[in-house]
């Protein structure tokens, strides 16, 4: 899984004048992906032949400073069966001795023309894990495309 921890390529940010104060938060989103992995913990931990072959993200800020994120993701699961991709985002981060930065990720939706696209969210501490696919299914092999959209405030 050579793509774990890789920065997204082709990221584009559109920043309206009214949202300038949150431009730094939008830039932080580009680095907010802590882990992009696939399938079960066992598959992710073994470094199987899973590959992320496309990671294209567009972030647009509206007049209220809310970031609207659109992520196109292609994952090649190789020959080892898998359940789908997962992404882990930083949602709480230490700012100083008395304050934290908090990013509220909402309206998370996924779609795929070739694979299950149910969304499962789990927050643990300062991280939000987004798992795509059916929890009880792990038969995906080969290349599958996903589109993930969500909103970020903070």
PDB file of C-alpha atoms in Angstrom, residues 58-154:
ATOM      1  CA  UNK A  58     -11.518  19.921  -5.014  1.00  0.00           C
ATOM      2  CA  UNK A  59     -12.261  22.255  -2.102  1.00  0.00           C
ATOM      3  CA  UNK A  60     -14.558  25.231  -2.550  1.00  0.00           C
ATOM      4  CA  UNK A  61     -15.291  27.754   0.181  1.00  0.00           C
ATOM      5  CA  UNK A  62     -18.728  29.362   0.279  1.00  0.00           C
ATOM      6  CA  UNK A  63     -19.518  32.888   1.518  1.00  0.00           C
ATOM      7  CA  UNK A  64     -19.904  31.607   5.109  1.00  0.00           C
ATOM      8  CA  UNK A  65     -16.469  29.984   5.034  1.00  0.00           C
ATOM      9  CA  UNK A  66     -17.757  26.392   4.832  1.00  0.00           C
ATOM     10  CA  UNK A  67     -15.501  24.120   2.794  1.00  0.00           C
ATOM     11  CA  UNK A  68     -17.298  21.847   0.316  1.00  0.00           C
ATOM     12  CA  UNK A  69     -15.015  18.916  -0.463  1.00  0.00           C
ATOM     13  CA  UNK A  70     -15.322  16.637  -3.502  1.00  0.00           C
ATOM     14  CA  UNK A  71     -12.884  13.714  -3.603  1.00  0.00           C
ATOM     15  CA  UNK A  72     -12.506  11.327  -6.554  1.00  0.00           C
ATOM     16  CA  UNK A  73     -10.644   8.198  -5.514  1.00  0.00           C
ATOM     17  CA  UNK A  74      -9.612   5.101  -7.506  1.00  0.00           C
ATOM     18  CA  UNK A  75      -8.380   2.115  -5.523  1.00  0.00           C
ATOM     19  CA  UNK A  76      -6.815  -1.029  -6.988  1.00  0.00           C
ATOM     20  CA  UNK A  77      -7.435  -3.782  -4.442  1.00  0.00           C
ATOM     21  CA  UNK A  78      -5.300  -6.247  -6.390  1.00  0.00           C
ATOM     22  CA  UNK A  79      -6.085  -9.934  -5.953  1.00  0.00           C
ATOM     23  CA  UNK A  80      -6.658  -9.982  -2.185  1.00  0.00           C
ATOM     24  CA  UNK A  81     -10.377  -9.519  -1.372  1.00  0.00           C
ATOM     25  CA  UNK A  82     -11.206  -6.328   0.487  1.00  0.00           C
ATOM     26  CA  UNK A  83     -14.264  -4.451   1.843  1.00  0.00           C
ATOM     27  CA  UNK A  84     -13.481  -0.925   0.602  1.00  0.00           C
ATOM     28  CA  UNK A  85     -11.375   2.134   1.370  1.00  0.00           C
ATOM     29  CA  UNK A  86     -11.179   4.059   4.594  1.00  0.00           C
ATOM     30  CA  UNK A  87      -9.946   7.580   5.183  1.00  0.00           C
ATOM     31  CA  UNK A  88      -8.981   9.114   8.513  1.00  0.00           C
ATOM     32  CA  UNK A  89      -9.288  12.878   9.026  1.00  0.00           C
ATOM     33  CA  UNK A  90      -8.023  15.088  11.838  1.00  0.00           C
ATOM     34  CA  UNK A  91     -11.080  16.766  13.425  1.00  0.00           C
ATOM     35  CA  UNK A  92      -9.513  18.087  16.626  1.00  0.00           C
ATOM     36  CA  UNK A  93      -6.007  19.458  16.968  1.00  0.00           C
ATOM     37  CA  UNK A  94      -4.170  21.232  19.782  1.00  0.00           C
ATOM     38  CA  UNK A  95      -3.859  24.994  19.099  1.00  0.00           C
ATOM     39  CA  UNK A  96      -2.241  26.215  22.326  1.00  0.00           C
ATOM     40  CA  UNK A  97      -2.294  25.449  26.060  1.00  0.00           C
ATOM     41  CA  UNK A  98      -5.972  26.324  26.432  1.00  0.00           C
ATOM     42  CA  UNK A  99      -7.577  25.894  22.998  1.00  0.00           C
ATOM     43  CA  UNK A 100      -8.008  23.283  20.290  1.00  0.00           C
ATOM     44  CA  UNK A 101      -8.835  23.647  16.600  1.00  0.00           C
ATOM     45  CA  UNK A 102     -12.032  21.745  15.799  1.00  0.00           C
ATOM     46  CA  UNK A 103     -13.108  20.821  12.264  1.00  0.00           C
ATOM     47  CA  UNK A 104     -16.757  19.717  11.948  1.00  0.00           C
ATOM     48  CA  UNK A 105     -17.111  17.264   9.057  1.00  0.00           C
ATOM     49  CA  UNK A 106     -20.753  16.749   8.055  1.00  0.00           C
ATOM     50  CA  UNK A 107     -22.948  15.579   5.176  1.00  0.00           C
ATOM     51  CA  UNK A 108     -20.550  12.773   4.268  1.00  0.00           C
ATOM     52  CA  UNK A 109     -21.747  10.890   1.185  1.00  0.00           C
ATOM     53  CA  UNK A 110     -20.075   8.338  -1.077  1.00  0.00           C
ATOM     54  CA  UNK A 111     -20.904   6.802  -4.419  1.00  0.00           C
ATOM     55  CA  UNK A 112     -19.327   4.152  -6.617  1.00  0.00           C
ATOM     56  CA  UNK A 113     -20.470   2.722  -9.938  1.00  0.00           C
ATOM     57  CA  UNK A 114     -18.814  -0.652  -9.236  1.00  0.00           C
ATOM     58  CA  UNK A 115     -18.633  -1.223  -5.484  1.00  0.00           C
ATOM     59  CA  UNK A 116     -20.748  -0.929  -2.315  1.00  0.00           C
ATOM     60  CA  UNK A 117     -20.745   2.711  -1.177  1.00  0.00           C
ATOM     61  CA  UNK A 118     -22.292   2.723   2.276  1.00  0.00           C
ATOM     62  CA  UNK A 119     -20.621   5.256   4.577  1.00  0.00           C
ATOM     63  CA  UNK A 120     -19.676   4.341   8.137  1.00  0.00           C
ATOM     64  CA  UNK A 121     -18.294   7.064  10.436  1.00  0.00           C
ATOM     65  CA  UNK A 122     -16.438   6.586  13.693  1.00  0.00           C
ATOM     66  CA  UNK A 123     -14.845   9.356  15.744  1.00  0.00           C
ATOM     67  CA  UNK A 124     -12.103   8.519  18.207  1.00  0.00           C
ATOM     68  CA  UNK A 125     -10.352  11.330  20.027  1.00  0.00           C
ATOM     69  CA  UNK A 126      -9.293  13.865  17.439  1.00  0.00           C
ATOM     70  CA  UNK A 127      -9.766  11.603  14.408  1.00  0.00           C
ATOM     71  CA  UNK A 128     -12.750  10.763  12.215  1.00  0.00           C
ATOM     72  CA  UNK A 129     -12.570   7.496  10.296  1.00  0.00           C
ATOM     73  CA  UNK A 130     -14.705   7.299   7.150  1.00  0.00           C
ATOM     74  CA  UNK A 131     -15.156   3.713   5.961  1.00  0.00           C
ATOM     75  CA  UNK A 132     -16.772   3.085   2.573  1.00  0.00           C
ATOM     76  CA  UNK A 133     -18.382  -0.260   1.756  1.00  0.00           C
ATOM     77  CA  UNK A 134     -20.505  -2.926   3.389  1.00  0.00           C
ATOM     78  CA  UNK A 135     -19.292  -3.936   6.856  1.00  0.00           C
ATOM     79  CA  UNK A 136     -20.016  -7.645   6.246  1.00  0.00           C
ATOM     80  CA  UNK A 137     -18.617  -7.874   2.713  1.00  0.00           C
ATOM     81  CA  UNK A 138     -14.947  -8.302   1.807  1.00  0.00           C
ATOM     82  CA  UNK A 139     -14.938  -9.612  -1.742  1.00  0.00           C
ATOM     83  CA  UNK A 140     -13.702  -6.580  -3.719  1.00  0.00           C
ATOM     84  CA  UNK A 141     -10.734  -7.104  -6.027  1.00  0.00           C
ATOM     85  CA  UNK A 142      -9.360  -5.051  -8.907  1.00  0.00           C
ATOM     86  CA  UNK A 143      -9.897  -1.322  -9.510  1.00  0.00           C
ATOM     87  CA  UNK A 144     -12.920   0.537  -8.102  1.00  0.00           C
ATOM     88  CA  UNK A 145     -13.771   4.241  -8.296  1.00  0.00           C
ATOM     89  CA  UNK A 146     -15.348   6.256  -5.490  1.00  0.00           C
ATOM     90  CA  UNK A 147     -16.599   9.813  -5.095  1.00  0.00           C
ATOM     91  CA  UNK A 148     -16.751  11.207  -1.570  1.00  0.00           C
ATOM     92  CA  UNK A 149     -18.339  14.561  -0.721  1.00  0.00           C
ATOM     93  CA  UNK A 150     -18.577  16.329   2.616  1.00  0.00           C
ATOM     94  CA  UNK A 151     -18.641  19.747   4.320  1.00  0.00           C
ATOM     95  CA  UNK A 152     -16.064  21.103   6.763  1.00  0.00           C
ATOM     96  CA  UNK A 153     -16.556  23.969   9.217  1.00  0.00           C
ATOM     97  CA  UNK A 154     -14.046  25.238  11.708  1.00  0.00           C
TER      98      UNK A 154
END
